Tab-separated table of N, CA and C in Angstrom:
chain	number	residue	atom	x	y	z
A	1	MET	N	-53.025	-24.047	76.989
A	1	MET	CA	-52.249	-25.729	77.032
A	1	MET	C	-50.970	-24.900	76.758
A	2	ILE	N	-50.004	-24.821	78.125
A	2	ILE	CA	-48.604	-24.901	77.670
A	2	ILE	C	-48.010	-25.843	77.704
A	3	THR	N	-46.991	-26.107	76.658
A	3	THR	CA	-46.153	-27.596	76.358
A	3	THR	C	-44.868	-27.373	76.829
A	4	ARG	N	-44.550	-27.982	77.836
A	4	ARG	CA	-43.329	-27.769	78.292
A	4	ARG	C	-41.965	-28.869	77.532
A	5	ARG	N	-41.480	-28.240	76.766
A	5	ARG	CA	-40.059	-28.738	76.069
A	5	ARG	C	-38.964	-29.199	76.690
A	6	ASP	N	-38.193	-30.265	76.248
A	6	ASP	CA	-37.306	-30.681	76.625
A	6	ASP	C	-36.099	-30.673	75.585
A	7	VAL	N	-34.769	-30.908	76.107
A	7	VAL	CA	-33.626	-30.920	75.309
A	7	VAL	C	-34.102	-32.031	74.071
A	8	PHE	N	-34.657	-33.180	74.484
A	8	PHE	CA	-34.607	-34.138	73.874
A	8	PHE	C	-35.630	-33.980	72.552
A	9	GLN	N	-36.731	-32.912	72.232
A	9	GLN	CA	-37.415	-32.547	71.328
A	9	GLN	C	-36.832	-31.662	70.681
A	10	ALA	N	-35.503	-31.158	71.334
A	10	ALA	CA	-34.642	-30.196	70.382
A	10	ALA	C	-34.029	-30.906	69.690
A	11	ILE	N	-33.039	-31.427	69.947
A	11	ILE	CA	-32.520	-32.731	69.160
A	11	ILE	C	-32.928	-33.476	67.944
A	12	ALA	N	-34.273	-33.745	68.502
A	12	ALA	CA	-35.000	-34.771	67.853
A	12	ALA	C	-34.940	-34.162	66.215
A	13	ASP	N	-35.010	-33.074	65.933
A	13	ASP	CA	-35.523	-32.563	64.646
A	13	ASP	C	-33.720	-31.899	63.864
A	14	PRO	N	-33.612	-32.405	62.487
A	14	PRO	CA	-32.705	-32.495	62.106
A	14	PRO	C	-32.284	-30.983	61.716
A	15	THR	N	-32.865	-30.086	61.447
A	15	THR	CA	-32.727	-28.801	61.109
A	15	THR	C	-31.998	-27.950	62.932
A	16	ARG	N	-33.047	-28.271	63.631
A	16	ARG	CA	-32.036	-28.045	64.889
A	16	ARG	C	-30.615	-28.090	65.143
A	17	ARG	N	-30.916	-29.677	64.930
A	17	ARG	CA	-29.445	-30.194	65.024
A	17	ARG	C	-28.466	-29.295	64.368
A	18	GLU	N	-28.807	-28.697	62.981
A	18	GLU	CA	-27.881	-28.367	62.411
A	18	GLU	C	-27.685	-26.646	63.036
A	19	ILE	N	-28.808	-26.229	63.490
A	19	ILE	CA	-29.038	-24.706	64.025
A	19	ILE	C	-27.729	-24.992	65.270
A	20	ILE	N	-27.834	-26.170	66.276
A	20	ILE	CA	-27.082	-25.916	67.368
A	20	ILE	C	-25.598	-25.666	67.036
A	21	GLN	N	-25.524	-26.930	66.039
A	21	GLN	CA	-23.803	-27.288	65.458
A	21	GLN	C	-23.433	-25.761	64.865
A	22	ARG	N	-24.094	-25.392	64.405
A	22	ARG	CA	-23.687	-23.923	63.836
A	22	ARG	C	-23.324	-23.034	64.460
A	23	ILE	N	-24.426	-22.518	65.917
A	23	ILE	CA	-23.845	-21.413	66.597
A	23	ILE	C	-22.723	-22.076	67.688
A	24	ALA	N	-22.703	-23.551	67.784
A	24	ALA	CA	-21.748	-23.909	68.932
A	24	ALA	C	-20.401	-23.689	68.197
A	25	GLN	N	-20.268	-22.953	67.440
A	25	GLN	CA	-18.958	-22.639	66.979
A	25	GLN	C	-18.513	-20.986	67.122
A	26	GLY	N	-19.750	-20.370	67.383
A	26	GLY	CA	-19.897	-19.062	67.523
A	26	GLY	C	-21.205	-18.279	67.380
A	27	SER	N	-21.448	-17.269	68.155
A	27	SER	CA	-22.837	-16.575	67.689
A	27	SER	C	-22.566	-16.255	66.563
A	28	LEU	N	-24.282	-16.439	65.946
A	28	LEU	CA	-24.438	-15.819	64.882
A	28	LEU	C	-25.946	-15.026	64.918
A	29	ASN	N	-26.483	-13.988	63.770
A	29	ASN	CA	-27.508	-13.446	63.882
A	29	ASN	C	-28.196	-14.075	63.148
A	30	LEU	N	-29.906	-13.842	63.420
A	30	LEU	CA	-30.676	-14.448	62.733
A	30	LEU	C	-31.111	-14.435	61.351
A	31	ASN	N	-30.415	-13.837	60.887
A	31	ASN	CA	-30.278	-13.637	59.330
A	31	ASN	C	-29.521	-14.878	59.057
A	32	SER	N	-27.947	-14.615	59.243
A	32	SER	CA	-27.168	-15.573	58.917
A	32	SER	C	-27.460	-17.018	59.185
A	33	ILE	N	-28.051	-17.399	60.240
A	33	ILE	CA	-28.732	-18.787	60.532
A	33	ILE	C	-29.964	-19.101	59.530
A	34	ALA	N	-30.744	-18.124	59.018
A	34	ALA	CA	-31.927	-18.492	58.051
A	34	ALA	C	-31.680	-18.668	56.692
A	35	GLU	N	-29.891	-17.920	56.619
A	35	GLU	CA	-29.454	-17.617	54.966
A	35	GLU	C	-28.965	-19.070	55.129
A	36	SER	N	-28.718	-19.796	56.076
A	36	SER	CA	-28.116	-21.144	55.823
A	36	SER	C	-29.097	-22.401	55.334
A	37	PHE	N	-30.311	-22.127	55.605
A	37	PHE	CA	-30.939	-23.151	55.317
A	37	PHE	C	-32.118	-23.192	54.082
A	38	ASP	N	-32.766	-23.726	53.456
A	38	ASP	CA	-33.589	-23.835	52.394
A	38	ASP	C	-34.985	-23.988	53.034
A	39	ILE	N	-35.340	-23.065	53.862
A	39	ILE	CA	-36.641	-22.962	54.428
A	39	ILE	C	-36.887	-21.676	55.132
A	40	SER	N	-38.040	-21.419	54.897
A	40	SER	CA	-38.594	-19.936	55.313
A	40	SER	C	-37.744	-19.144	56.618
A	41	ARG	N	-37.625	-18.055	56.486
A	41	ARG	CA	-37.280	-17.346	57.710
A	41	ARG	C	-38.018	-17.986	58.850
A	42	GLN	N	-39.280	-17.820	58.505
A	42	GLN	CA	-40.457	-18.328	59.639
A	42	GLN	C	-40.048	-19.468	60.441
A	43	ALA	N	-39.928	-20.540	59.387
A	43	ALA	CA	-39.747	-21.820	60.007
A	43	ALA	C	-38.447	-21.806	60.850
A	44	VAL	N	-37.113	-20.698	60.055
A	44	VAL	CA	-35.836	-21.163	61.003
A	44	VAL	C	-36.447	-20.431	62.392
A	45	SER	N	-37.092	-19.505	62.534
A	45	SER	CA	-37.546	-18.772	63.650
A	45	SER	C	-38.278	-19.436	64.572
A	46	LYS	N	-39.238	-20.464	64.254
A	46	LYS	CA	-40.003	-21.494	65.202
A	46	LYS	C	-38.917	-22.419	65.743
A	47	HIS	N	-37.851	-22.793	64.892
A	47	HIS	CA	-36.870	-23.491	65.282
A	47	HIS	C	-36.184	-22.975	66.874
A	48	ILE	N	-35.686	-21.840	66.356
A	48	ILE	CA	-35.034	-21.519	67.283
A	48	ILE	C	-36.069	-20.827	68.461
A	49	GLN	N	-36.658	-21.081	67.884
A	49	GLN	CA	-37.597	-20.434	69.724
A	49	GLN	C	-37.834	-21.586	70.461
A	50	ILE	N	-38.137	-22.887	69.753
A	50	ILE	CA	-37.932	-24.220	70.469
A	50	ILE	C	-36.651	-24.383	71.085
A	51	LEU	N	-35.745	-24.110	70.271
A	51	LEU	CA	-34.271	-24.576	70.783
A	51	LEU	C	-33.976	-23.384	71.991
A	52	THR	N	-34.711	-22.084	72.065
A	52	THR	CA	-34.591	-21.130	73.153
A	52	THR	C	-35.803	-21.833	74.431
A	53	GLU	N	-36.818	-21.945	74.233
A	53	GLU	CA	-37.824	-22.546	75.358
A	53	GLU	C	-37.076	-24.023	76.199
A	54	CYS	N	-36.041	-24.657	75.008
A	54	CYS	CA	-35.573	-25.999	75.712
A	54	CYS	C	-34.007	-25.876	76.468
A	55	GLY	N	-33.785	-24.277	76.448
A	55	GLY	CA	-32.821	-23.838	76.780
A	55	GLY	C	-31.564	-23.970	76.021
A	56	LEU	N	-31.039	-24.392	75.098
A	56	LEU	CA	-30.122	-24.757	74.253
A	56	LEU	C	-29.552	-23.401	73.470
A	57	VAL	N	-30.402	-22.379	73.392
A	57	VAL	CA	-30.327	-21.404	72.503
A	57	VAL	C	-30.663	-20.055	73.642
A	58	VAL	N	-29.771	-18.738	73.382
A	58	VAL	CA	-30.100	-17.653	74.121
A	58	VAL	C	-29.996	-16.463	73.148
A	59	ILE	N	-31.042	-15.786	72.988
A	59	ILE	CA	-31.007	-14.835	71.953
A	59	ILE	C	-30.454	-13.240	72.845
A	60	THR	N	-29.464	-12.695	72.352
A	60	THR	CA	-28.852	-11.329	72.575
A	60	THR	C	-29.164	-10.671	72.165
A	61	GLN	N	-29.695	-9.166	72.123
A	61	GLN	CA	-29.890	-7.977	71.560
A	61	GLN	C	-28.499	-7.365	71.352
A	62	LYS	N	-27.726	-6.996	69.898
A	62	LYS	CA	-26.611	-6.279	70.115
A	62	LYS	C	-26.899	-5.307	69.028
A	63	GLY	N	-26.997	-3.990	69.038
A	63	GLY	CA	-27.856	-2.662	68.231
A	63	GLY	C	-29.246	-3.299	67.616
A	64	ARG	N	-29.141	-3.468	66.272
A	64	ARG	CA	-30.307	-3.696	65.802
A	64	ARG	C	-30.407	-5.295	65.449
A	65	GLU	N	-29.244	-5.787	65.936
A	65	GLU	CA	-29.200	-7.374	65.090
A	65	GLU	C	-29.396	-7.874	66.670
A	66	ARG	N	-30.120	-9.649	66.472
A	66	ARG	CA	-30.108	-10.497	67.613
A	66	ARG	C	-29.532	-11.208	67.288
A	67	TYR	N	-28.672	-11.897	68.061
A	67	TYR	CA	-27.852	-12.959	67.971
A	67	TYR	C	-27.919	-14.416	68.826
A	68	CYS	N	-28.080	-15.493	68.049
A	68	CYS	CA	-28.033	-16.843	68.785
A	68	CYS	C	-26.709	-17.060	69.125
A	69	GLU	N	-26.793	-17.430	70.939
A	69	GLU	CA	-25.620	-18.101	71.374
A	69	GLU	C	-26.227	-19.603	71.574
A	70	ALA	N	-25.259	-20.561	71.526
A	70	ALA	CA	-25.671	-22.062	72.189
A	70	ALA	C	-24.753	-21.974	73.747
A	71	GLN	N	-25.984	-22.597	74.299
A	71	GLN	CA	-26.070	-22.733	76.053
A	71	GLN	C	-26.187	-24.521	75.752
A	72	LEU	N	-24.978	-24.979	75.644
A	72	LEU	CA	-24.287	-26.394	75.688
A	72	LEU	C	-24.852	-27.357	76.851
A	73	GLU	N	-24.559	-26.576	77.702
A	73	GLU	CA	-24.700	-27.371	79.427
A	73	GLU	C	-26.181	-28.336	79.248
A	74	GLN	N	-26.823	-27.722	78.518
A	74	GLN	CA	-28.326	-28.427	78.529
A	74	GLN	C	-28.150	-29.718	78.143
A	75	LEU	N	-27.217	-30.219	77.429
A	75	LEU	CA	-26.973	-31.275	76.891
A	75	LEU	C	-26.731	-32.342	77.535
A	76	ASN	N	-25.922	-31.705	78.747
A	76	ASN	CA	-25.649	-33.044	79.646
A	76	ASN	C	-26.801	-34.270	80.149
A	77	GLU	N	-27.921	-33.509	80.417
A	77	GLU	CA	-29.101	-34.541	80.056
A	77	GLU	C	-28.867	-35.720	79.293
A	78	VAL	N	-28.915	-35.417	77.760
A	78	VAL	CA	-28.801	-36.219	76.954
A	78	VAL	C	-27.623	-37.140	76.762
A	79	VAL	N	-26.636	-36.624	77.389
A	79	VAL	CA	-25.325	-37.487	77.991
A	79	VAL	C	-25.389	-38.252	79.078
A	80	SER	N	-26.098	-37.738	80.051
A	80	SER	CA	-26.503	-38.840	80.916
A	80	SER	C	-27.322	-39.983	80.209
A	81	TRP	N	-28.396	-39.933	79.823
A	81	TRP	CA	-29.519	-40.559	79.373
A	81	TRP	C	-28.668	-41.969	78.171
A	82	ILE	N	-27.464	-41.360	77.224
A	82	ILE	CA	-27.145	-42.135	76.626
A	82	ILE	C	-26.138	-43.223	77.379
A	83	GLU	N	-25.367	-42.345	78.667
A	83	GLU	CA	-24.601	-42.943	79.411
A	83	GLU	C	-25.397	-44.309	79.824
A	84	GLN	N	-26.347	-44.080	80.527
A	84	GLN	CA	-27.357	-45.191	80.914
A	84	GLN	C	-27.952	-46.280	80.578
A	85	SER	N	-28.114	-45.875	79.313
A	85	SER	CA	-28.719	-46.713	78.333
A	85	SER	C	-27.462	-47.594	77.639
A	86	LYS	N	-26.436	-47.230	77.627
A	86	LYS	CA	-25.055	-47.695	77.362
A	86	LYS	C	-24.914	-48.723	78.294
A	87	LYS	N	-24.548	-48.612	79.400
A	87	LYS	CA	-24.851	-49.436	80.578
A	87	LYS	C	-25.231	-50.800	80.645
A	88	GLN	N	-26.793	-50.666	80.301
A	88	GLN	CA	-28.049	-51.595	80.200
A	88	GLN	C	-27.665	-52.431	78.888
A	89	TRP	N	-27.209	-51.839	77.692
A	89	TRP	CA	-27.087	-52.582	76.583
A	89	TRP	C	-25.792	-53.316	76.648
A	90	VAL	N	-24.557	-52.795	77.180
A	90	VAL	CA	-23.256	-53.490	77.273
A	90	VAL	C	-23.809	-54.553	78.378
A	91	SER	N	-24.272	-54.288	79.344
A	91	SER	CA	-25.043	-55.735	80.208
A	91	SER	C	-25.552	-56.787	79.748
A	92	ARG	N	-26.529	-56.267	78.829
A	92	ARG	CA	-27.423	-57.091	78.164
A	92	ARG	C	-26.365	-58.019	77.341
A	93	PHE	N	-25.228	-57.809	76.549
A	93	PHE	CA	-24.667	-58.160	75.414
A	93	PHE	C	-23.737	-59.052	76.310
A	94	GLU	N	-23.557	-58.456	77.283
A	94	GLU	CA	-22.297	-59.876	77.698
A	94	GLU	C	-23.013	-60.535	78.485
A	95	LYS	N	-24.583	-60.387	78.843
A	95	LYS	CA	-25.314	-62.010	79.240
A	95	LYS	C	-25.495	-62.529	78.293
A	96	LEU	N	-25.690	-62.246	76.863
A	96	LEU	CA	-26.017	-62.980	75.864
A	96	LEU	C	-24.901	-63.478	75.160
A	97	ASP	N	-23.610	-62.741	75.578
A	97	ASP	CA	-22.389	-63.640	75.180
A	97	ASP	C	-22.031	-64.387	75.878
A	98	THR	N	-22.367	-64.500	77.102
A	98	THR	CA	-22.299	-65.838	78.052
A	98	THR	C	-23.122	-66.835	77.860
A	99	TYR	N	-24.254	-66.425	77.552
A	99	TYR	CA	-25.350	-67.644	77.257
A	99	TYR	C	-24.812	-68.214	75.776
A	100	LEU	N	-24.024	-67.555	74.958
A	100	LEU	CA	-23.710	-68.137	73.595
A	100	LEU	C	-22.733	-68.883	73.692
A	101	ASN	N	-21.793	-68.374	74.706
A	101	ASN	CA	-20.315	-69.340	74.883
A	101	ASN	C	-21.009	-70.665	75.805
A	102	GLU	N	-21.253	-70.374	76.448
A	102	GLU	CA	-22.580	-71.498	77.198
A	102	GLU	C	-22.825	-72.833	76.328
A	103	LEU	N	-23.674	-72.218	75.299
A	103	LEU	CA	-24.466	-72.989	74.220
A	103	LEU	C	-23.380	-74.108	73.826
A	104	GLN	N	-22.338	-72.920	73.143
A	104	GLN	CA	-21.296	-73.566	72.262
A	104	GLN	C	-20.558	-74.565	72.712
A	105	THR	N	-20.024	-74.397	74.098
A	105	THR	CA	-19.487	-75.378	74.843
A	105	THR	C	-20.415	-76.755	74.698
A	106	LYS	N	-21.573	-76.741	75.290
A	106	LYS	CA	-22.495	-77.745	75.440
A	106	LYS	C	-22.463	-78.512	74.129
A	107	ASN	N	-22.757	-77.793	72.951
A	107	ASN	CA	-22.677	-78.421	72.119
A	107	ASN	C	-21.530	-79.191	71.691
A	108	GLN	N	-20.487	-78.485	71.802
A	108	GLN	CA	-19.040	-79.373	71.575
A	108	GLN	C	-19.213	-80.366	72.334
A	109	GLN	N	-19.511	-80.284	73.542
A	109	GLN	CA	-19.758	-81.381	74.418
A	109	GLN	C	-20.550	-82.954	73.628
A	110	ASP	N	-21.389	-82.200	73.547
A	110	ASP	CA	-22.507	-83.547	72.955
A	110	ASP	C	-21.881	-83.713	71.833
A	111	GLY	N	-21.113	-83.081	71.271
A	111	GLY	CA	-20.740	-83.760	69.863
A	111	GLY	C	-19.350	-84.552	70.004
A	112	THR	N	-18.824	-84.429	70.865
A	112	THR	CA	-17.640	-85.312	71.439
A	112	THR	C	-17.886	-86.467	72.180
A	113	LYS	N	-19.439	-86.904	72.598
A	113	LYS	CA	-19.563	-88.153	73.185
A	113	LYS	C	-20.018	-89.307	72.267
């Protein structure tokens, strides 16, 4: 069974977010990335594999070294989702604010009678 991975799965893990952040500043070889974490190289390789499957990382061979390069365009999917969610929440909060103002006005009018 093949599992399709998406960008949301990639950024769900703090180690993968840290890897993305590190290679976004410039490509790094696999050993440099692995040395930055207090986990096994095999675990780092698994995280990089997931990032590759999601399209956030591309691995290139340069001589005997393999380098990871960030492909951050995939994060646009997350940005779009956040923007859509933000619009919904802003709208809900505006409605709540209007309702609370109406209640406050009503209570003030009832208190003056």
